[in-house]
Amino acid sequence: MELHILLLFMILAAIIAIEIKDLLSSVIAIGSAGFALCLAFLILKAPDLAITQLVVEILCLIILIRATIRKDLPLIIEGRWFFNTISTLIFIAAFLLFAYYALKELPSFGHPMMSVVKKYLEEGTSKTGAVNLVTSVILDFRAYDTLAEATVLFTAVIGIMAVLRRKGRKEISEKDEY
Amino acid sequence: MNIKNQDSYTETGMTLIVKTVTRLTVGLILVYGIYIVLHGHLSPGGGFAGGVIIALSFVHLMLAFGRDIALRKVSKNTVSILESIGALMFLSIAIAGFLGGVFFLNILDKGSPFRLFSAGTIPLSNIAIGLKVGVGLFAIFLTLVILEGSKR
């Protein structure tokens, strides 16, 4: 029940974030959707994900607010509103139709437990010594995935520092103290 | 917010109230991040979440005091070196598994459950990931702020 309220709240916040004119209000609406997702993780009994979602959401909000606080450019969509509305409605109808057929086939939440998961739950603590089973999976049984994930983050940081570096803008700013 | 306020906002940081509160809280946030990283194998959290909290403490410092004072504490070269150390540490833990024969084998002693020094290489991996994520996300924020300052 609480989960459905949170899902409705997230959908409403997403619609507000798209439709509102002010850019800062839009960022705040995105943030409220993220915090509702954090509560949803808590209700689904995933505290690891809830902590991660909370702190990453705060960091993203800070970066987005700092990026948008000086330029509140209103987004203007004009012309062809009839075509836009009709095509959006058609896509939403198609998505709901296929989602209905796909979600009908899904098993109920957490019910037939997969055999791999059963093995992890039984032998996780005795084999790795870690009490937190999520950590024992992501850093022992599936540590190779975590290595790839860390590589992705490392590549992202290198990419951002290479694209936004100061050296390439020397002619404009003429200061290179960092 | 008018133009005069914007300039003082970026040059010298925020008001005295914010600076005082930041001076009190930034250490607590940093210690909480380190706690989350070290207890990753005992309680919810782990390397990624704790690393983001560590990055947030430095972001907090930079937002309150302006970027020059924060850069005096942690320069961009330090950030680059620390992130590379984190990545290399995680990779060397993975390669150390070859001592037992397999990639990512948990070669250290498992210990007894519910103790801080248990679970073999998992706390070490948590520390490596926490270092890498914290410093990496702070580097992203630093780069975006420096770019924004140089554009105007």
Coordinates of N, CA and C in Angstrom, one line a residue, chain B:
Chain B
M1 N 18.2 36.7 -6.5 CA 19.6 37.0 -6.2 C 20.2 37.9 -7.3
N2 N 20.7 39.1 -6.8 CA 21.2 40.0 -7.8 C 22.7 39.7 -8.1
I3 N 23.2 40.5 -9.0 CA 24.6 40.2 -9.6 C 25.6 40.4 -8.5
K4 N 25.5 41.4 -7.6 CA 26.5 41.6 -6.6 C 26.6 40.5 -5.7
N5 N 25.5 39.9 -5.3 CA 25.5 38.8 -4.4 C 26.1 37.5 -5.0
Q6 N 25.9 37.4 -6.3 CA 26.4 36.2 -7.0 C 27.9 36.2 -6.9
D7 N 28.5 37.4 -7.1 CA 30.0 37.4 -7.1 C 30.6 37.1 -5.7
S8 N 30.0 37.6 -4.7 CA 30.5 37.3 -3.4 C 30.2 35.9 -3.0
Y9 N 29.2 35.3 -3.6 CA 28.9 33.9 -3.3 C 30.0 33.0 -3.9
T10 N 30.5 33.3 -5.1 CA 31.6 32.4 -5.6 C 32.9 32.8 -5.0
E11 N 33.2 34.0 -4.7 CA 34.5 34.4 -4.3 C 34.9 34.0 -2.9
T12 N 34.0 34.3 -1.9 CA 34.4 34.1 -0.5 C 33.5 33.1 0.2
G13 N 32.6 32.5 -0.5 CA 31.8 31.5 0.1 C 30.5 32.1 0.7
M14 N 29.8 31.3 1.6 CA 28.5 31.8 2.1 C 28.7 32.6 3.3
T15 N 27.6 32.8 4.1 CA 27.6 33.7 5.2 C 28.3 33.1 6.4
L16 N 28.4 33.9 7.5 CA 29.2 33.5 8.7 C 28.5 32.3 9.4
I17 N 27.1 32.3 9.3 CA 26.4 31.2 10.0 C 26.7 29.9 9.3
V18 N 26.7 29.9 8.0 CA 26.9 28.7 7.2 C 28.3 28.2 7.5
K19 N 29.3 29.1 7.5 CA 30.7 28.7 7.7 C 30.9 28.1 9.1
T20 N 30.3 28.7 10.1 CA 30.5 28.2 11.5 C 29.9 26.8 11.6
V21 N 28.7 26.6 11.1 CA 28.0 25.3 11.1 C 28.8 24.2 10.3
T22 N 29.4 24.7 9.2 CA 30.2 23.8 8.4 C 31.4 23.3 9.2
R23 N 32.1 24.3 9.9 CA 33.3 24.0 10.6 C 33.0 22.9 11.6
L24 N 31.7 22.9 12.2 CA 31.4 21.9 13.2 C 31.0 20.6 12.6
T25 N 30.3 20.6 11.4 CA 29.8 19.3 10.9 C 30.6 18.6 9.9
V26 N 31.6 19.3 9.3 CA 32.2 18.6 8.2 C 33.1 17.4 8.7
G27 N 33.7 17.5 9.8 CA 34.4 16.4 10.4 C 33.5 15.2 10.7
L28 N 32.3 15.5 11.3 CA 31.4 14.5 11.6 C 31.0 13.7 10.4
I29 N 30.7 14.4 9.3 CA 30.3 13.8 8.0 C 31.4 12.9 7.5
L30 N 32.7 13.4 7.6 CA 33.8 12.6 7.1 C 34.0 11.3 7.9
V31 N 33.9 11.5 9.3 CA 34.0 10.3 10.1 C 32.9 9.3 9.9
Y32 N 31.7 9.8 9.6 CA 30.6 8.9 9.3 C 30.8 8.1 8.0
G33 N 31.4 8.8 7.0 CA 31.7 8.1 5.8 C 32.7 7.0 6.0
I34 N 33.7 7.3 6.8 CA 34.8 6.3 7.0 C 34.2 5.1 7.8
Y35 N 33.2 5.4 8.7 CA 32.6 4.4 9.5 C 31.8 3.4 8.5
I36 N 31.1 4.1 7.6 CA 30.2 3.3 6.7 C 31.2 2.4 5.8
V37 N 32.3 2.9 5.4 CA 33.2 2.1 4.6 C 33.8 1.0 5.4
L38 N 34.2 1.2 6.6 CA 34.9 0.2 7.4 C 33.9 -0.9 7.8
H39 N 32.7 -0.5 8.1 CA 31.7 -1.5 8.5 C 30.9 -2.1 7.4
G40 N 31.4 -2.0 6.2 CA 30.6 -2.5 5.0 C 30.3 -3.9 5.0
H41 N 31.1 -4.8 5.7 CA 30.8 -6.2 5.7 C 29.9 -6.6 6.9
L42 N 29.6 -5.6 7.8 CA 28.8 -5.9 9.0 C 27.4 -5.3 8.9
S43 N 27.3 -4.1 8.4 CA 26.0 -3.4 8.4 C 25.7 -2.8 7.0
P44 N 24.5 -2.4 6.7 CA 24.2 -1.9 5.4 C 25.2 -0.7 5.0
G45 N 25.4 -0.6 3.8 CA 26.4 0.5 3.3 C 27.4 -0.2 2.5
G46 N 28.7 0.2 2.7 CA 29.7 -0.4 1.9 C 30.6 0.6 1.2
G47 N 31.5 0.2 0.4 CA 32.4 1.1 -0.2 C 31.8 2.2 -1.0
F48 N 30.8 1.9 -1.8 CA 30.3 3.0 -2.7 C 29.6 4.1 -1.9
A49 N 28.6 3.6 -1.0 CA 27.9 4.6 -0.2 C 28.8 5.5 0.7
G50 N 29.7 4.8 1.3 CA 30.6 5.5 2.2 C 31.5 6.5 1.4
G51 N 32.0 6.0 0.2 CA 32.8 6.9 -0.6 C 32.0 8.2 -1.0
V52 N 30.7 8.0 -1.3 CA 30.0 9.2 -1.7 C 29.8 10.1 -0.5
I53 N 29.7 9.6 0.7 CA 29.5 10.4 1.9 C 30.9 11.2 2.1
I54 N 32.0 10.5 1.9 CA 33.3 11.2 2.0 C 33.4 12.3 1.0
A55 N 33.0 12.1 -0.3 CA 33.0 13.1 -1.3 C 32.1 14.3 -0.9
L56 N 30.9 13.9 -0.3 CA 30.0 15.0 0.1 C 30.5 15.9 1.2
S57 N 31.4 15.3 2.0 CA 32.0 16.2 3.1 C 32.9 17.3 2.4
F58 N 33.7 16.8 1.4 CA 34.5 17.8 0.7 C 33.7 18.8 -0.1
V59 N 32.6 18.3 -0.7 CA 31.7 19.2 -1.4 C 31.1 20.3 -0.5
H60 N 30.7 19.8 0.7 CA 30.2 20.7 1.7 C 31.2 21.8 2.0
L61 N 32.5 21.4 2.2 CA 33.5 22.4 2.5 C 33.6 23.4 1.4
M62 N 33.6 22.9 0.1 CA 33.8 23.8 -1.0 C 32.6 24.7 -1.2
L63 N 31.4 24.2 -0.9 CA 30.2 25.1 -1.1 C 30.2 26.2 0.0
A64 N 30.6 25.9 1.2 CA 30.5 26.9 2.3 C 31.6 27.9 2.2
F65 N 32.9 27.5 1.9 CA 34.0 28.4 2.0 C 34.5 28.9 0.6
G66 N 33.9 28.5 -0.5 CA 34.4 28.9 -1.8 C 35.5 27.9 -2.2
R67 N 35.7 27.9 -3.6 CA 36.6 26.9 -4.1 C 38.0 27.0 -3.8
D68 N 38.5 28.3 -3.5 CA 39.9 28.4 -3.3 C 40.4 27.8 -2.0
I69 N 39.6 28.0 -0.9 CA 40.0 27.4 0.4 C 39.9 25.9 0.3
A70 N 38.9 25.4 -0.3 CA 38.8 23.9 -0.4 C 39.9 23.3 -1.3
L71 N 40.3 24.1 -2.3 CA 41.4 23.6 -3.2 C 42.8 23.6 -2.4
R72 N 42.9 24.5 -1.4 CA 44.1 24.6 -0.7 C 44.2 23.3 0.2
K73 N 43.1 22.8 0.7 CA 43.1 21.5 1.4 C 43.4 20.3 0.5
V74 N 42.7 20.2 -0.6 CA 42.8 19.1 -1.5 C 43.0 19.6 -2.9
S75 N 44.2 19.5 -3.4 CA 44.4 20.0 -4.7 C 44.1 19.0 -5.8
K76 N 44.1 19.4 -7.0 CA 43.6 18.5 -8.1 C 44.6 17.4 -8.3
N77 N 45.9 17.6 -8.1 CA 46.9 16.6 -8.3 C 46.7 15.5 -7.2
T78 N 46.4 15.9 -6.0 CA 46.2 14.9 -4.9 C 45.0 14.1 -5.3
V79 N 44.0 14.7 -5.8 CA 42.8 14.0 -6.2 C 43.1 12.9 -7.2
S80 N 43.9 13.3 -8.2 CA 44.2 12.3 -9.3 C 45.0 11.2 -8.7
I81 N 46.0 11.5 -7.9 CA 46.9 10.4 -7.4 C 46.1 9.5 -6.5
L82 N 45.2 10.0 -5.6 CA 44.5 9.2 -4.7 C 43.5 8.3 -5.5
E83 N 42.9 8.8 -6.5 CA 42.0 8.0 -7.3 C 42.7 6.8 -8.0
S84 N 43.9 7.1 -8.5 CA 44.7 6.0 -9.1 C 45.1 5.0 -8.1
I85 N 45.4 5.5 -6.9 CA 45.8 4.5 -5.9 C 44.7 3.6 -5.5
G86 N 43.5 4.2 -5.4 CA 42.3 3.3 -5.1 C 42.0 2.3 -6.1
A87 N 42.1 2.7 -7.4 CA 41.9 1.7 -8.5 C 42.9 0.6 -8.5
L88 N 44.2 1.0 -8.3 CA 45.3 0.1 -8.4 C 45.2 -0.9 -7.2
M89 N 44.7 -0.4 -6.0 CA 44.6 -1.2 -4.8 C 43.5 -2.3 -5.0
F90 N 42.4 -1.9 -5.6 CA 41.4 -2.9 -5.9 C 41.9 -3.9 -6.9
L91 N 42.6 -3.5 -7.9 CA 43.1 -4.4 -8.9 C 44.1 -5.4 -8.3
S92 N 45.0 -4.8 -7.4 CA 46.0 -5.7 -6.8 C 45.4 -6.7 -5.9
I93 N 44.3 -6.3 -5.2 CA 43.6 -7.3 -4.4 C 43.0 -8.4 -5.3
A94 N 42.5 -8.0 -6.4 CA 42.0 -9.1 -7.4 C 43.2 -10.0 -7.8
I95 N 44.3 -9.4 -8.2 CA 45.4 -10.2 -8.7 C 46.0 -11.0 -7.6
A96 N 46.0 -10.6 -6.3 CA 46.5 -11.3 -5.2 C 45.8 -12.7 -5.1
G97 N 44.6 -12.8 -5.6 CA 43.9 -14.0 -5.6 C 44.6 -15.1 -6.3
F98 N 45.5 -14.7 -7.3 CA 46.2 -15.7 -8.0 C 47.2 -16.5 -7.1
L99 N 47.5 -15.9 -5.9 CA 48.4 -16.7 -5.0 C 47.7 -18.0 -4.6
G100 N 46.3 -18.0 -4.5 CA 45.6 -19.2 -4.2 C 45.1 -19.9 -5.5
G101 N 45.3 -19.3 -6.6 CA 45.0 -20.0 -7.9 C 44.0 -19.3 -8.7
V102 N 43.0 -18.6 -8.2 CA 41.9 -18.0 -8.9 C 41.9 -16.5 -8.8
F103 N 41.4 -15.8 -9.8 CA 41.2 -14.4 -9.8 C 40.2 -14.1 -8.7
F104 N 40.4 -13.1 -7.9 CA 39.5 -12.6 -6.8 C 39.3 -13.7 -5.8
L105 N 40.2 -14.6 -5.5 CA 40.0 -15.5 -4.5 C 40.3 -14.8 -3.1
N106 N 39.4 -15.2 -2.1 CA 39.5 -14.6 -0.8 C 40.7 -15.3 0.0
I107 N 41.9 -14.7 -0.2 CA 43.1 -15.5 0.3 C 43.3 -15.3 1.8
L108 N 42.8 -14.2 2.4 CA 43.1 -14.0 3.8 C 42.2 -14.8 4.7
D109 N 42.6 -14.7 6.0 CA 41.8 -15.5 7.0 C 40.4 -15.0 7.2
K110 N 39.4 -15.9 7.2 CA 38.0 -15.4 7.3 C 37.7 -14.8 8.7
G111 N 38.2 -15.3 9.7 CA 37.9 -14.8 11.1 C 36.5 -15.3 11.5
S112 N 36.1 -14.8 12.7 CA 34.8 -15.1 13.1 C 33.8 -14.1 12.7
P113 N 32.5 -14.4 12.4 CA 31.6 -13.4 12.0 C 31.3 -12.4 13.1
F114 N 30.7 -11.2 12.7 CA 30.4 -10.1 13.5 C 31.6 -9.4 14.2
R115 N 32.8 -9.7 13.7 CA 34.0 -8.9 14.2 C 34.4 -8.0 13.1
L116 N 35.1 -6.9 13.5 CA 35.5 -5.9 12.5 C 36.6 -6.4 11.6
F117 N 37.5 -7.2 12.2 CA 38.6 -7.8 11.3 C 38.2 -9.2 11.0
S118 N 37.3 -9.3 10.0 CA 36.9 -10.7 9.6 C 36.7 -10.6 8.1
A119 N 36.2 -11.6 7.5 CA 35.8 -11.7 6.1 C 37.0 -11.5 5.1
G120 N 38.2 -11.7 5.5 CA 39.3 -11.8 4.5 C 39.5 -10.5 3.8
T121 N 39.5 -10.5 2.4 CA 39.8 -9.4 1.6 C 38.6 -8.4 1.5
I122 N 37.4 -8.7 2.0 CA 36.3 -7.8 1.7 C 36.5 -6.4 2.3
P123 N 36.9 -6.3 3.6 CA 37.1 -4.9 4.1 C 38.2 -4.2 3.3
L124 N 39.2 -4.9 2.8 CA 40.2 -4.2 2.0 C 39.6 -3.7 0.7
S125 N 38.8 -4.5 0.1 CA 38.1 -4.1 -1.2 C 37.2 -2.9 -0.9
N126 N 36.5 -2.9 0.2 CA 35.6 -1.8 0.6 C 36.4 -0.5 0.7
I127 N 37.6 -0.6 1.4 CA 38.4 0.6 1.6 C 38.9 1.1 0.2
A128 N 39.3 0.2 -0.7 CA 39.8 0.6 -2.0 C 38.7 1.3 -2.8
I129 N 37.5 0.7 -2.8 CA 36.3 1.3 -3.5 C 35.9 2.6 -2.9
G130 N 35.9 2.7 -1.6 CA 35.5 3.9 -0.9 C 36.5 5.0 -1.3
L131 N 37.8 4.8 -1.3 CA 38.8 5.8 -1.7 C 38.5 6.2 -3.1
K132 N 38.3 5.2 -4.0 CA 38.2 5.5 -5.4 C 36.9 6.3 -5.7
V133 N 35.8 5.9 -5.1 CA 34.5 6.6 -5.4 C 34.5 8.0 -4.8
G134 N 35.0 8.1 -3.5 CA 34.9 9.4 -2.9 C 35.8 10.4 -3.7
V135 N 37.0 10.0 -4.0 CA 37.9 11.0 -4.6 C 37.4 11.2 -6.0
G136 N 36.9 10.2 -6.7 CA 36.5 10.3 -8.1 C 35.3 11.3 -8.2
L137 N 34.3 11.1 -7.3 CA 33.1 12.0 -7.4 C 33.5 13.4 -7.0
F138 N 34.4 13.6 -6.1 CA 34.9 14.9 -5.7 C 35.6 15.5 -6.9
A139 N 36.4 14.7 -7.7 CA 37.1 15.2 -8.8 C 36.1 15.7 -9.9
I140 N 35.0 15.0 -10.1 CA 33.9 15.4 -11.0 C 33.4 16.8 -10.6
F141 N 33.0 16.9 -9.3 CA 32.5 18.2 -8.8 C 33.5 19.3 -9.0
L142 N 34.8 19.0 -8.6 CA 35.8 20.0 -8.8 C 36.0 20.5 -10.2
T143 N 36.0 19.6 -11.1 CA 36.1 19.9 -12.5 C 35.0 20.8 -13.0
L144 N 33.7 20.4 -12.6 CA 32.6 21.2 -13.0 C 32.7 22.6 -12.5
V145 N 33.0 22.8 -11.2 CA 33.1 24.1 -10.6 C 34.2 24.9 -11.2
I146 N 35.4 24.3 -11.5 CA 36.4 25.1 -12.1 C 36.0 25.6 -13.5
L147 N 35.4 24.7 -14.2 CA 34.9 25.1 -15.5 C 34.0 26.3 -15.4
E148 N 33.0 26.2 -14.5 CA 32.0 27.2 -14.3 C 32.7 28.5 -14.0
G149 N 33.8 28.5 -13.1 CA 34.4 29.7 -12.8 C 35.2 30.3 -13.9
S150 N 35.8 29.5 -14.8 CA 36.6 30.0 -15.9 C 35.8 30.6 -17.0
K151 N 34.5 30.2 -17.1 CA 33.7 30.6 -18.2 C 33.3 32.0 -18.1
R152 N 33.1 32.5 -16.9 CA 32.6 33.9 -16.7 C 33.7 34.9 -16.7

